[in-house]
Structures are given as C-alpha cells and as structure tokens.
mmCIF file of C-alpha atoms in Angstrom:
data_model
loop_
_atom_site.group_PDB
_atom_site.id
_atom_site.type_symbol
_atom_site.label_atom_id
_atom_site.label_comp_id
_atom_site.label_asym_id
_atom_site.label_seq_id
_atom_site.Cartn_x
_atom_site.Cartn_y
_atom_site.Cartn_z
ATOM 1 C CA UNK R 1465 -0.154 0.086 0.102
ATOM 2 C CA UNK R 1466 1.551 3.378 -0.963
ATOM 3 C CA UNK R 1467 1.485 6.176 1.590
ATOM 4 C CA UNK R 1468 -1.359 8.092 -0.323
ATOM 5 C CA UNK R 1469 -3.530 5.048 -0.293
ATOM 6 C CA UNK R 1470 -2.754 4.374 3.418
ATOM 7 C CA UNK R 1471 -3.689 8.327 4.150
ATOM 8 C CA UNK R 1472 -6.935 7.543 2.405
ATOM 9 C CA UNK R 1473 -7.863 4.166 3.964
ATOM 10 C CA UNK R 1474 -7.277 5.833 7.261
ATOM 11 C CA UNK R 1475 -9.975 8.554 6.624
ATOM 12 C CA UNK R 1476 -7.579 11.416 6.458
ATOM 13 C CA UNK R 1477 -8.184 12.778 2.937
ATOM 14 C CA UNK R 1478 -11.214 14.900 2.211
ATOM 15 C CA UNK R 1479 -10.427 16.725 -0.754
ATOM 16 C CA UNK R 1480 -7.418 17.375 -2.919
ATOM 17 C CA UNK R 1481 -6.487 19.229 -6.088
ATOM 18 C CA UNK R 1482 -4.295 17.658 -8.594
ATOM 19 C CA UNK R 1483 -4.898 14.236 -7.349
ATOM 20 C CA UNK R 1484 -2.474 12.197 -9.716
ATOM 21 C CA UNK R 1485 0.277 14.710 -9.115
ATOM 22 C CA UNK R 1486 -0.061 14.671 -5.330
ATOM 23 C CA UNK R 1487 -0.016 10.887 -5.357
ATOM 24 C CA UNK R 1488 2.979 10.887 -7.300
ATOM 25 C CA UNK R 1489 4.758 13.488 -5.268
ATOM 26 C CA UNK R 1490 4.013 11.932 -1.770
ATOM 27 C CA UNK R 1491 4.521 8.354 -2.876
ATOM 28 C CA UNK R 1492 7.971 9.251 -4.099
ATOM 29 C CA UNK R 1493 9.096 11.254 -1.145
ATOM 30 C CA UNK R 1494 9.287 14.383 -2.894
ATOM 31 C CA UNK R 1495 6.689 16.567 -1.031
ATOM 32 C CA UNK R 1496 7.866 19.509 1.194
ATOM 33 C CA UNK R 1497 4.422 20.482 2.790
ATOM 34 C CA UNK R 1498 3.293 22.684 5.572
ATOM 35 C CA UNK R 1499 0.688 22.479 8.142
ATOM 36 C CA UNK R 1500 -0.348 25.690 10.208
ATOM 37 C CA UNK R 1501 -0.700 25.850 13.846
ATOM 38 C CA UNK R 1502 -2.435 28.791 15.595
ATOM 39 C CA UNK R 1503 -0.663 29.640 18.798
ATOM 40 C CA UNK R 1504 -3.612 30.686 20.860
ATOM 41 C CA UNK R 1505 -2.547 28.509 23.822
ATOM 42 C CA UNK R 1506 0.691 27.469 25.378
ATOM 43 C CA UNK R 1507 0.120 23.693 24.544
ATOM 44 C CA UNK R 1508 -1.175 21.446 21.651
ATOM 45 C CA UNK R 1509 -4.369 19.527 22.333
ATOM 46 C CA UNK R 1510 -5.999 16.482 20.929
ATOM 47 C CA UNK R 1511 -7.489 18.422 18.175
ATOM 48 C CA UNK R 1512 -4.145 18.894 16.600
ATOM 49 C CA UNK R 1513 -3.561 14.949 16.685
ATOM 50 C CA UNK R 1514 -4.850 14.456 13.137
ATOM 51 C CA UNK R 1515 -2.289 16.900 11.977
ATOM 52 C CA UNK R 1516 0.687 15.615 13.676
ATOM 53 C CA UNK R 1517 -0.062 12.039 12.624
ATOM 54 C CA UNK R 1518 -0.260 13.196 8.999
ATOM 55 C CA UNK R 1519 2.898 14.914 9.324
ATOM 56 C CA UNK R 1520 4.514 12.009 10.986
ATOM 57 C CA UNK R 1521 3.279 9.434 8.469
ATOM 58 C CA UNK R 1522 4.299 11.701 5.379
ATOM 59 C CA UNK R 1523 7.825 12.084 6.897
ATOM 60 C CA UNK R 1524 8.220 8.473 7.444
ATOM 61 C CA UNK R 1525 7.650 8.076 3.943
ATOM 62 C CA UNK R 1526 10.383 10.516 3.125
ATOM 63 C CA UNK R 1527 8.603 13.538 2.750
ATOM 64 C CA UNK R 1528 9.501 16.774 4.717
ATOM 65 C CA UNK R 1529 7.230 18.486 7.068
ATOM 66 C CA UNK R 1530 6.996 22.306 7.464
ATOM 67 C CA UNK R 1531 5.379 23.200 10.794
ATOM 68 C CA UNK R 1532 4.279 26.620 10.399
ATOM 69 C CA UNK R 1533 3.619 28.463 13.588
ATOM 70 C CA UNK R 1534 1.048 31.471 13.013
ATOM 71 C CA UNK R 1535 2.758 34.086 14.923
ATOM 72 C CA UNK R 1536 1.658 36.712 12.386
ATOM 73 C CA UNK R 1537 -1.591 35.258 11.258
ATOM 74 C CA UNK R 1538 -2.267 35.040 14.921
ATOM 75 C CA UNK R 1539 -2.187 38.844 15.064
ATOM 76 C CA UNK R 1540 -5.261 38.591 12.964
ATOM 77 C CA UNK R 1541 -7.421 35.680 13.852
ATOM 78 C CA UNK R 1542 -9.090 33.234 11.431
ATOM 79 C CA UNK R 1543 -12.867 33.908 11.287
ATOM 80 C CA UNK R 1544 -13.206 30.145 10.080
ATOM 81 C CA UNK R 1545 -15.667 28.258 12.489
ATOM 82 C CA UNK R 1546 -16.071 31.456 14.642
ATOM 83 C CA UNK R 1547 -19.170 33.665 15.306
ATOM 84 C CA UNK R 1548 -17.305 36.474 16.957
ATOM 85 C CA UNK R 1549 -13.976 38.228 16.735
ATOM 86 C CA UNK R 1550 -11.025 36.442 18.332
ATOM 87 C CA UNK R 1551 -9.353 38.624 21.143
ATOM 88 C CA UNK R 1552 -5.930 39.847 20.073
ATOM 89 C CA UNK R 1553 -3.103 38.332 21.574
ATOM 90 C CA UNK R 1554 0.337 40.132 22.504
ATOM 91 C CA UNK R 1555 3.630 39.169 20.505
ATOM 92 C CA UNK R 1556 5.208 38.273 23.923
ATOM 93 C CA UNK R 1557 2.383 35.619 24.409
ATOM 94 C CA UNK R 1558 2.588 34.392 20.839
ATOM 95 C CA UNK R 1559 6.213 34.035 21.078
ATOM 96 C CA UNK R 1560 5.882 31.973 24.515
ATOM 97 C CA UNK R 1561 3.000 29.821 22.975
ATOM 98 C CA UNK R 1562 5.415 29.298 19.962
ATOM 99 C CA UNK R 1563 8.226 27.935 22.103
ATOM 100 C CA UNK R 1564 5.979 25.461 23.953
ATOM 101 C CA UNK R 1565 4.581 24.241 20.683
ATOM 102 C CA UNK R 1566 8.259 23.329 19.443
ATOM 103 C CA UNK R 1567 8.916 21.126 22.450
ATOM 104 C CA UNK R 1568 5.644 19.252 22.092
ATOM 105 C CA UNK R 1569 6.047 18.553 18.411
ATOM 106 C CA UNK R 1570 9.438 17.239 18.782
ATOM 107 C CA UNK R 1571 7.857 13.963 20.238
ATOM 108 C CA UNK R 1572 6.123 13.418 16.687
ATOM 109 C CA UNK R 1573 8.282 14.983 14.222
ATOM 110 C CA UNK R 1574 12.125 14.528 13.761
ATOM 111 C CA UNK R 1575 13.464 17.837 13.153
ATOM 112 C CA UNK R 1576 17.245 16.769 12.843
ATOM 113 C CA UNK R 1577 19.492 17.461 10.061
ATOM 114 C CA UNK R 1578 16.793 19.430 7.957
ATOM 115 C CA UNK R 1579 14.319 16.435 7.845
ATOM 116 C CA UNK R 1580 11.683 18.652 9.186
ATOM 117 C CA UNK R 1581 11.315 22.665 9.449
ATOM 118 C CA UNK R 1582 9.639 24.759 11.946
ATOM 119 C CA UNK R 1583 8.929 28.268 10.787
ATOM 120 C CA UNK R 1584 7.032 31.302 12.195
ATOM 121 C CA UNK R 1585 5.396 33.409 9.727
ATOM 122 C CA UNK R 1586 5.535 36.498 11.727
ATOM 123 C CA UNK R 1587 9.349 36.428 10.389
ATOM 124 C CA UNK R 1588 8.049 37.538 6.900
ATOM 125 C CA UNK R 1589 4.311 38.892 7.554
ATOM 126 C CA UNK R 1590 5.422 41.332 10.298
ATOM 127 C CA UNK R 1591 7.676 43.092 7.884
ATOM 128 C CA UNK R 1592 5.598 43.600 4.840
ATOM 129 C CA UNK R 1593 4.993 46.774 3.255
ATOM 130 C CA UNK R 1594 0.997 47.322 3.114
ATOM 131 C CA UNK R 1595 1.245 48.963 -0.485
ATOM 132 C CA UNK R 1596 3.347 46.479 -1.835
ATOM 133 C CA UNK R 1597 1.217 43.682 -0.444
ATOM 134 C CA UNK R 1598 -1.872 45.199 -2.096
ATOM 135 C CA UNK R 1599 -0.077 45.614 -5.318
ATOM 136 C CA UNK R 1600 1.714 42.062 -5.511
ATOM 137 C CA UNK R 1601 -1.053 39.817 -3.796
ATOM 138 C CA UNK R 1602 -4.165 41.862 -3.318
ATOM 139 C CA UNK R 1603 -4.603 42.184 -7.253
ATOM 140 C CA UNK R 1604 -4.670 38.399 -7.526
ATOM 141 C CA UNK R 1605 -7.871 38.185 -5.306
ATOM 142 C CA UNK R 1606 -11.456 38.682 -6.309
ATOM 143 C CA UNK R 1607 -13.396 40.218 -3.314
ATOM 144 C CA UNK R 1608 -16.585 38.525 -4.937
ATOM 145 C CA UNK R 1609 -15.149 35.250 -4.757
ATOM 146 C CA UNK R 1610 -13.718 35.792 -1.262
ATOM 147 C CA UNK R 1611 -17.102 36.651 0.050
ATOM 148 C CA UNK R 1612 -18.639 33.433 -1.306
ATOM 149 C CA UNK R 1613 -15.921 31.477 0.773
ATOM 150 C CA UNK R 1614 -17.723 29.656 3.589
ATOM 151 C CA UNK R 1615 -15.198 31.025 6.132
ATOM 152 C CA UNK R 1616 -16.586 34.553 5.319
ATOM 153 C CA UNK R 1617 -20.309 33.760 4.694
ATOM 154 C CA UNK R 1618 -20.975 32.599 8.029
ATOM 155 C CA UNK R 1619 -19.899 35.821 9.616
ATOM 156 C CA UNK R 1620 -21.335 38.299 7.278
ATOM 157 C CA UNK R 1621 -24.744 38.577 9.363
ATOM 158 C CA UNK R 1622 -22.982 39.161 12.964
ATOM 159 C CA UNK R 1623 -20.236 41.270 11.385
ATOM 160 C CA UNK R 1624 -16.835 40.553 9.891
ATOM 161 C CA UNK R 1625 -14.039 43.051 10.360
ATOM 162 C CA UNK R 1626 -11.682 44.126 7.748
ATOM 163 C CA UNK R 1627 -8.793 42.944 9.918
ATOM 164 C CA UNK R 1628 -10.148 39.400 9.533
ATOM 165 C CA UNK R 1629 -10.925 39.717 6.113
ATOM 166 C CA UNK R 1630 -7.346 39.880 5.357
ATOM 167 C CA UNK R 1631 -6.784 36.532 6.861
ATOM 168 C CA UNK R 1632 -7.213 34.524 3.411
ATOM 169 C CA UNK R 1633 -4.613 36.854 1.759
ATOM 170 C CA UNK R 1634 -2.124 36.343 4.674
ATOM 171 C CA UNK R 1635 -2.472 32.567 4.721
ATOM 172 C CA UNK R 1636 -2.146 32.752 0.814
ATOM 173 C CA UNK R 1637 0.875 34.649 0.868
ATOM 174 C CA UNK R 1638 2.453 32.180 3.551
ATOM 175 C CA UNK R 1639 2.213 29.475 0.697
ATOM 176 C CA UNK R 1640 3.638 31.885 -1.682
ATOM 177 C CA UNK R 1641 6.450 32.643 0.430
ATOM 178 C CA UNK R 1642 7.456 29.165 1.293
ATOM 179 C CA UNK R 1643 7.104 27.952 -2.121
ATOM 180 C CA UNK R 1644 9.649 30.424 -3.375
ATOM 181 C CA UNK R 1645 12.097 30.214 -0.355
ATOM 182 C CA UNK R 1646 11.667 26.610 0.816
ATOM 183 C CA UNK R 1647 10.495 24.584 -1.947
ATOM 184 C CA UNK R 1648 7.243 24.223 -0.335
ATOM 185 C CA UNK R 1649 5.202 22.315 -2.902
ATOM 186 C CA UNK R 1650 2.049 21.063 -0.937
ATOM 187 C CA UNK R 1651 -0.109 22.328 1.870
ATOM 188 C CA UNK R 1652 -2.148 20.472 4.191
ATOM 189 C CA UNK R 1653 -5.273 21.572 6.472
ATOM 190 C CA UNK R 1654 -8.746 21.043 7.935
ATOM 191 C CA UNK R 1655 -11.579 21.257 5.560
ATOM 192 C CA UNK R 1656 -12.630 24.562 7.110
ATOM 193 C CA UNK R 1657 -9.598 25.913 5.550
ATOM 194 C CA UNK R 1658 -10.211 24.782 2.082
ATOM 195 C CA UNK R 1659 -11.041 28.261 0.592
ATOM 196 C CA UNK R 1660 -7.826 29.699 2.034
ATOM 197 C CA UNK R 1661 -5.821 27.092 0.878
ATOM 198 C CA UNK R 1662 -7.298 27.258 -2.602
ATOM 199 C CA UNK R 1663 -6.152 31.052 -2.257
ATOM 200 C CA UNK R 1664 -2.712 30.077 -1.911
ATOM 201 C CA UNK R 1665 -2.441 27.657 -4.715
ATOM 202 C CA UNK R 1666 -4.255 30.130 -7.118
ATOM 203 C CA UNK R 1667 -1.839 32.998 -6.018
ATOM 204 C CA UNK R 1668 1.117 30.871 -6.690
ATOM 205 C CA UNK R 1669 0.029 29.803 -10.194
ATOM 206 C CA UNK R 1670 -0.963 33.386 -11.229
ATOM 207 C CA UNK R 1671 2.099 34.801 -10.103
ATOM 208 C CA UNK R 1672 4.636 32.323 -11.223
ATOM 209 C CA UNK R 1673 2.710 30.477 -14.042
ATOM 210 C CA UNK R 1674 0.134 27.724 -14.173
ATOM 211 C CA UNK R 1675 2.814 25.295 -14.370
ATOM 212 C CA UNK R 1676 4.058 26.279 -10.830
ATOM 213 C CA UNK R 1677 4.081 22.872 -8.766
ATOM 214 C CA UNK R 1678 1.719 23.817 -5.891
ATOM 215 C CA UNK R 1679 -1.093 21.610 -4.773
ATOM 216 C CA UNK R 1680 -3.408 21.175 -1.790
ATOM 217 C CA UNK R 1681 -4.476 18.491 0.614
ATOM 218 C CA UNK R 1682 -7.253 18.536 3.128
ATOM 219 C CA UNK R 1683 -7.827 16.626 6.390
ATOM 220 C CA UNK R 1684 -11.061 16.132 7.846
ATOM 221 C CA UNK R 1685 -10.328 18.655 10.873
ATOM 222 C CA UNK R 1686 -13.803 20.060 11.013
ATOM 223 C CA UNK R 1687 -16.043 17.111 11.056
ATOM 224 C CA UNK R 1688 -13.523 14.868 12.985
ATOM 225 C CA UNK R 1689 -10.475 16.563 14.703
ATOM 226 C CA UNK R 1690 -11.974 19.684 15.917
ATOM 227 C CA UNK R 1691 -14.488 17.951 17.845
ATOM 228 C CA UNK R 1692 -11.824 16.158 19.528
ATOM 229 C CA UNK R 1693 -10.243 17.630 22.575
ATOM 230 C CA UNK R 1694 -13.261 19.242 24.090
ATOM 231 C CA UNK R 1695 -14.938 17.665 27.531
ATOM 232 C CA UNK R 1696 -17.274 19.313 29.957
ATOM 233 C CA UNK R 1697 -14.210 20.598 31.576
ATOM 234 C CA UNK R 1698 -12.503 22.186 28.712
ATOM 235 C CA UNK R 1699 -10.012 21.165 26.183
ATOM 236 C CA UNK R 1700 -7.844 17.938 26.567
ATOM 237 C CA UNK R 1701 -4.217 19.195 26.231
ATOM 238 C CA UNK R 1702 -0.926 17.408 25.451
ATOM 239 C CA UNK R 1703 0.778 19.247 28.200
ATOM 240 C CA UNK R 1704 0.686 16.906 31.530
ATOM 241 C CA UNK R 1705 0.522 19.836 33.750
ATOM 242 C CA UNK R 1706 -2.804 20.675 31.983
ATOM 243 C CA UNK R 1707 -4.158 17.253 31.290
ATOM 244 C CA UNK R 1708 -2.831 14.435 33.588
ATOM 245 C CA UNK R 1709 -1.768 11.238 31.607
ATOM 246 C CA UNK R 1710 -4.618 9.547 33.479
ATOM 247 C CA UNK R 1711 -6.951 12.137 32.395
ATOM 248 C CA UNK R 1712 -5.649 11.908 28.956
ATOM 249 C CA UNK R 1713 -5.990 8.074 28.924
ATOM 250 C CA UNK R 1714 -9.493 8.300 30.146
ATOM 251 C CA UNK R 1715 -10.526 10.690 27.483
ATOM 252 C CA UNK R 1716 -9.534 8.339 24.873
ATOM 253 C CA UNK R 1717 -10.947 5.283 26.862
ATOM 254 C CA UNK R 1718 -14.424 7.065 27.103
ATOM 255 C CA UNK R 1719 -14.892 7.822 23.416
ATOM 256 C CA UNK R 1720 -18.117 6.826 21.768
ATOM 257 C CA UNK R 1721 -18.644 3.352 20.367
ATOM 258 C CA UNK R 1722 -19.309 4.744 17.032
ATOM 259 C CA UNK R 1723 -15.798 6.716 16.933
ATOM 260 C CA UNK R 1724 -13.284 4.049 18.496
ATOM 261 C CA UNK R 1725 -12.521 2.440 15.156
ATOM 262 C CA UNK R 1726 -12.247 5.812 13.422
ATOM 263 C CA UNK R 1727 -9.621 7.357 16.119
ATOM 264 C CA UNK R 1728 -7.836 3.983 15.654
ATOM 265 C CA UNK R 1729 -7.347 4.373 12.081
ATOM 266 C CA UNK R 1730 -6.661 8.182 12.216
ATOM 267 C CA UNK R 1731 -4.546 8.690 15.096
ATOM 268 C CA UNK R 1732 -2.677 5.348 15.899
ATOM 269 C CA UNK R 1733 0.360 3.612 14.350
ATOM 270 C CA UNK R 1734 -1.389 0.061 14.491
ATOM 271 C CA UNK R 1735 -1.426 -1.605 11.254
ATOM 272 C CA UNK R 1736 -4.947 -1.405 9.267
ATOM 273 C CA UNK R 1737 -5.351 -5.056 9.320
ATOM 274 C CA UNK R 1738 -5.228 -5.132 13.109
ATOM 275 C CA UNK R 1739 -7.601 -2.385 13.047
ATOM 276 C CA UNK R 1740 -10.059 -3.997 10.474
ATOM 277 C CA UNK R 1741 -10.193 -7.097 12.469
ATOM 278 C CA UNK R 1742 -11.802 -5.106 15.115
ATOM 279 C CA UNK R 1743 -14.654 -4.294 13.100
ATOM 280 C CA UNK R 1744 -16.489 -7.479 14.199
ATOM 281 C CA UNK R 1745 -15.948 -6.658 17.773
ATOM 282 C CA UNK R 1746 -19.307 -5.941 19.822
ATOM 283 C CA UNK R 1747 -20.297 -5.335 23.387
ATOM 284 C CA UNK R 1748 -17.572 -5.902 25.943
ATOM 285 C CA UNK R 1749 -15.130 -6.115 23.134
ATOM 286 C CA UNK R 1750 -15.352 -2.586 22.137
ATOM 287 C CA UNK R 1751 -14.194 -1.858 25.751
ATOM 288 C CA UNK R 1752 -10.975 -3.467 24.894
ATOM 289 C CA UNK R 1753 -10.781 -1.723 21.579
ATOM 290 C CA UNK R 1754 -11.202 1.548 23.575
ATOM 291 C CA UNK R 1755 -8.379 0.435 25.917
ATOM 292 C CA UNK R 1756 -6.165 -0.184 22.902
ATOM 293 C CA UNK R 1757 -6.816 3.305 21.533
ATOM 294 C CA UNK R 1758 -6.186 5.208 24.983
ATOM 295 C CA UNK R 1759 -2.892 2.996 25.670
ATOM 296 C CA UNK R 1760 -1.486 3.720 22.246
ATOM 297 C CA UNK R 1761 -2.178 7.537 22.409
ATOM 298 C CA UNK R 1762 -1.056 7.879 25.892
ATOM 299 C CA UNK R 1763 2.062 5.958 25.101
ATOM 300 C CA UNK R 1764 2.686 8.341 21.944
ATOM 301 C CA UNK R 1765 2.257 11.484 23.907
ATOM 302 C CA UNK R 1766 3.375 10.738 27.460
ATOM 303 C CA UNK R 1767 5.481 7.563 27.218
ATOM 304 C CA UNK R 1768 4.875 3.700 27.530
ATOM 305 C CA UNK R 1769 5.544 3.802 31.279
ATOM 306 C CA UNK R 1770 2.763 6.615 31.905
ATOM 307 C CA UNK R 1771 0.490 4.618 29.642
ATOM 308 C CA UNK R 1772 0.653 1.639 31.676
ATOM 309 C CA UNK R 1773 0.343 3.275 34.867
ATOM 310 C CA UNK R 1774 -2.801 5.126 33.641
ATOM 311 C CA UNK R 1775 -4.322 1.735 32.412
ATOM 312 C CA UNK R 1776 -3.615 0.031 35.722
ATOM 313 C CA UNK R 1777 -5.101 2.660 37.509
ATOM 314 C CA UNK R 1778 -8.329 2.920 35.347
ATOM 315 C CA UNK R 1779 -8.903 -0.860 35.378
ATOM 316 C CA UNK R 1780 -8.320 -0.888 39.063
ATOM 317 C CA UNK R 1781 -10.942 1.769 39.677
ATOM 318 C CA UNK R 1782 -13.582 0.382 37.532
ATOM 319 C CA UNK R 1783 -13.241 -3.040 39.371
ATOM 320 C CA UNK R 1784 -13.285 -1.411 42.773
ATOM 321 C CA UNK R 1785 -9.475 -2.575 43.594
ATOM 322 C CA UNK R 1786 -7.296 0.392 42.332
ATOM 323 C CA UNK R 1787 -5.164 2.630 44.086
ATOM 324 C CA UNK R 1788 -5.176 6.392 43.728
ATOM 325 C CA UNK R 1789 -1.672 7.251 43.023
ATOM 326 C CA UNK R 1790 -2.005 8.270 39.455
ATOM 327 C CA UNK R 1791 -5.753 9.748 39.898
ATOM 328 C CA UNK R 1792 -6.133 13.162 39.083
ATOM 329 C CA UNK R 1793 -5.858 14.997 42.623
ATOM 330 C CA UNK R 1794 -6.787 18.485 43.907
ATOM 331 C CA UNK R 1795 -5.101 19.451 47.157
ATOM 332 C CA UNK R 1796 -6.949 21.742 49.253
ATOM 333 C CA UNK R 1797 -5.298 24.414 51.666
ATOM 334 C CA UNK R 1798 -6.659 24.773 55.218
ATOM 335 C CA UNK R 1799 -7.878 28.235 54.147
ATOM 336 C CA UNK R 1800 -10.596 26.403 52.151
ATOM 337 C CA UNK R 1801 -12.026 24.642 55.127
ATOM 338 C CA UNK R 1802 -14.657 26.222 57.408
ATOM 339 C CA UNK R 1803 -14.586 25.085 60.996
ATOM 340 C CA UNK R 1804 -12.671 22.010 60.027
ATOM 341 C CA UNK R 1805 -14.494 20.863 57.242
ATOM 342 C CA UNK R 1806 -15.555 21.562 53.663
ATOM 343 C CA UNK R 1807 -19.072 21.336 52.297
ATOM 344 C CA UNK R 1808 -19.571 19.096 49.380
ATOM 345 C CA UNK R 1809 -20.609 21.577 46.832
ATOM 346 C CA UNK R 1810 -17.482 23.526 47.530
ATOM 347 C CA UNK R 1811 -15.408 20.391 47.184
ATOM 348 C CA UNK R 1812 -16.817 19.750 43.753
ATOM 349 C CA UNK R 1813 -16.430 22.997 42.804
ATOM 350 C CA UNK R 1814 -12.859 23.278 43.952
ATOM 351 C CA UNK R 1815 -11.953 19.917 42.137
ATOM 352 C CA UNK R 1816 -12.925 21.194 38.840
ATOM 353 C CA UNK R 1817 -15.769 18.688 38.623
ATOM 354 C CA UNK R 1818 -18.644 21.066 38.173
ATOM 355 C CA UNK R 1819 -18.759 24.696 36.699
ATOM 356 C CA UNK R 1820 -21.293 25.938 39.512
ATOM 357 C CA UNK R 1821 -22.797 25.029 42.773
ATOM 358 C CA UNK R 1822 -26.195 24.680 41.068
ATOM 359 C CA UNK R 1823 -24.998 21.956 38.954
ATOM 360 C CA UNK R 1824 -23.315 20.164 41.836
ATOM 361 C CA UNK R 1825 -26.562 20.330 43.703
ATOM 362 C CA UNK R 1826 -28.438 18.834 40.651
ATOM 363 C CA UNK R 1827 -25.820 15.932 40.348
ATOM 364 C CA UNK R 1828 -26.488 14.996 43.999
ATOM 365 C CA UNK R 1829 -30.195 15.237 43.614
ATOM 366 C CA UNK R 1830 -29.977 12.859 40.479
ATOM 367 C CA UNK R 1831 -27.361 10.443 42.405
ATOM 368 C CA UNK R 1832 -24.476 11.175 40.400
ATOM 369 C CA UNK R 1833 -21.840 11.664 42.997
ATOM 370 C CA UNK R 1834 -20.243 8.897 45.348
ATOM 371 C CA UNK R 1835 -17.671 9.951 47.951
ATOM 372 C CA UNK R 1836 -15.549 6.962 49.006
ATOM 373 C CA UNK R 1837 -17.849 4.601 47.130
ATOM 374 C CA UNK R 1838 -20.941 5.925 49.177
ATOM 375 C CA UNK R 1839 -23.654 7.838 47.244
ATOM 376 C CA UNK R 1840 -24.038 11.452 48.472
ATOM 377 C CA UNK R 1841 -27.674 12.214 49.081
ATOM 378 C CA UNK R 1842 -27.380 15.412 51.303
ATOM 379 C CA UNK R 1843 -26.288 18.516 49.334
ATOM 380 C CA UNK R 1844 -25.195 19.958 52.871
ATOM 381 C CA UNK R 1845 -22.818 17.131 53.655
ATOM 382 C CA UNK R 1846 -19.416 18.530 55.070
ATOM 383 C CA UNK R 1847 -16.358 16.649 54.663
ATOM 384 C CA UNK R 1848 -14.242 16.875 57.477
ATOM 385 C CA UNK R 1849 -10.519 17.515 57.598
ATOM 386 C CA UNK R 1850 -9.638 13.919 59.007
ATOM 387 C CA UNK R 1851 -10.995 12.386 55.969
ATOM 388 C CA UNK R 1852 -9.155 14.835 53.786
ATOM 389 C CA UNK R 1853 -5.843 13.909 55.172
ATOM 390 C CA UNK R 1854 -6.011 10.668 54.276
ATOM 391 C CA UNK R 1855 -7.626 11.680 50.846
ATOM 392 C CA UNK R 1856 -11.259 11.034 49.460
ATOM 393 C CA UNK R 1857 -12.277 9.739 46.159
ATOM 394 C CA UNK R 1858 -15.116 11.351 44.161
ATOM 395 C CA UNK R 1859 -16.889 9.633 41.574
ATOM 396 C CA UNK R 1860 -18.841 11.569 39.177
ATOM 397 C CA UNK R 1861 -21.276 9.814 36.943
ATOM 398 C CA UNK R 1862 -20.071 6.332 35.753
ATOM 399 C CA UNK R 1863 -16.369 7.300 34.646
ATOM 400 C CA UNK R 1864 -14.949 10.180 36.354
ATOM 401 C CA UNK R 1865 -12.667 9.668 39.401
ATOM 402 C CA UNK R 1866 -10.847 12.304 41.401
ATOM 403 C CA UNK R 1867 -9.039 12.479 44.607
ATOM 404 C CA UNK R 1868 -9.320 15.376 46.684
ATOM 405 C CA UNK R 1869 -6.764 15.611 49.769
ATOM 406 C CA UNK R 1870 -5.659 18.260 52.381
#
C-alpha cells in the first residue's frame, strides 16, 4: 500500500487538487509540505492530533514537513468556524506559545538534519509593506469570490472586521512565500481551511505561471478532528501539567462506540489489518478496543510507562480494587475549610468537577456523586479535615474519578 493509499484508507483525506500529481509526489517522498498551527494557547491539544500524525506518516515516507507557527496570522485571527472576533494576543504571548509548541511537536516529528522545519510566519508577515502587499498579492484576489467562501459567509450577518477579512490573503501569502524560499510544494489543513488553501495555490499559479508545482490536500479536521479535545471541563491538552496522563487516557477510553475504530485508524500507528479485524467486535469487546486506543495514544504523547500506569489505575478503579496514586488529584489548603470541614458543593467546585454549585446540587439530587464509594444524597454534607488528610475519592457519573486531599 502506498502512503497516499494509506492516508485515504485511514480516512484522513477529504479533498485534493491535482490528485494524480499529489499521489506521485508523496509516494516518491518528494513533497515539502506545511501545516499551520495557531498559537492561541501554550499547549497543543488532541484536536491537533490528526495533523501531527499526518506529518509523522508523510515524513516516514520520505517527505519533509514544515510546521508553520502562525505568529503573524495569530495577530489577525482566523474567522473560520467562529461567530465573533477573536481576542487579540500580544507578541510576547505568541512567542511564548510558539516555544511551547516546539517542544511538544518534537515528540512526533524529527527536526534533525533538516528532515523537518519549524518556521514562524511572523518572520515575513510582520515586515510586509502594505502598499507592496496590495499590489503584489491583493490584485490576485476577487472580493466577490472571497465573500462566497464559507469562512466569510457564516460571519457576514454578525459582522466581519476588515482585519479578519485579510486572513485569507495572509495565509495565501504564506504558501507563496514558502514555495519560493523553502521549496514548499504542498499544503495541508482542515476542511474549514479549503478556501484559504485554494487561495494560496491560485496565488502561486497566477504569479509564477500555471505550471508552478503547488498543490493542496485537506484533512477531515472540522467534522472529526476539531470535535476532539473538548470535554465538559474544557480542552484535553498534550501538556501533562494541564491534562494528566490518567485524564488523557480516560478521555480516549471514554470515546463513543461509533468513534473508536475511526480514531484508531486516524490517530494510531497500529496496522490497518489489525484495526480492520476489530470491525467485528461488539459489546464488551469494544471496551477492549477503547483500551487499545487510549493506551496507544497515551504512550505516544506521554511514554509507555505513563500509559501503563494510567491503564492500571483505570482498570483498578473500575474493578473497585485500584489505588489512587495516578488519579487526578486536587489538594485543598486549610484556608478552604470552615470549622474543620468543607461542604460537598464547595469540594466539587474546587476539584473542577462542576462549573457551579447549582450543577453540583443537581448532580447530587440525581444520584450522580459518590464519595469513597458511598452515594451522596445530602447537598449540605460536610467533609471533615480528618477524611481529607487521608484523601477522599469522588466519583462523578459512571466514568470520572477524582481524589481530593488536604
């Protein structure tokens, strides 16, 4: 199976331009391709997984990835998939986030000896002359066509700033610049980026001739990847300080039955033959498939040792025989106690298990909270300091465990 066929079989390819040329390019290991990462946080999250694994797979086939950090475009903000204007980030915040990305990406991509590049588009976008940009790039874009793009259409009713309107031109210029300076001949991105990516391909061909070797390929990031990484508590991060290895494991262990094989194909290195064999699994066997998914991805991000610890903890907790060493834990200070105890509503809130006391009260009324294995039925329950010094285990619903200690 060629690398292109494998990407298609794993469900990663949504749309392409010049399919036969792209097949020939990537199968021969001659693609220098980029994927952009918006530095809006100081950690990557699991929604970036699909892009990282695509880069990893293409690199193993001999192609060269460029991880483009959007330090320049991050100053503008991409309107795609948004209903309001993104808050502005300072250059210092963007620079810090870019450094954090570099460390995390190195776990997936080999940057040694020029095998992959990491660049920041602030290096060229921040120095552009506005008049030159209008003349050189702006003249190649039709406003009518831009307004027909889905990323703009969905914002027109609520308002689209001229700042954001420039995003397509800036992203297109990225591809044009890297094509000329780095030999970048292919771009990859989520299907919400399709219009922006086509803009880059068209810009190269208009400026350098129709024979210019520039192509696009998109991933299923809007329908699949972008829904990953979100829980009731927020994003699932790759940084262990933000999402512990156990919580990371549990996120994947709890994916929907309908998504487990899809995630195994898209996100793991397991052979397709092995995953296809799981297609016949049902009932409790699907739980085994989820364990495989959770273990493989936790190993990839946090190490095999952390994956084993997370799996042992999860299995033990669900069987009622596990220890709490690797369980997510919140440590309270004496100042959070009143009269030597803390109310159960305050405890749940402090542990981040609920966003409000109102929701905590509803969970208790519905029988959704257990404390050290006992169902909590009284919303006025006070947990004493003596118990907290030993550490108490809160179970929320069927799958969420959390330790709270003093």
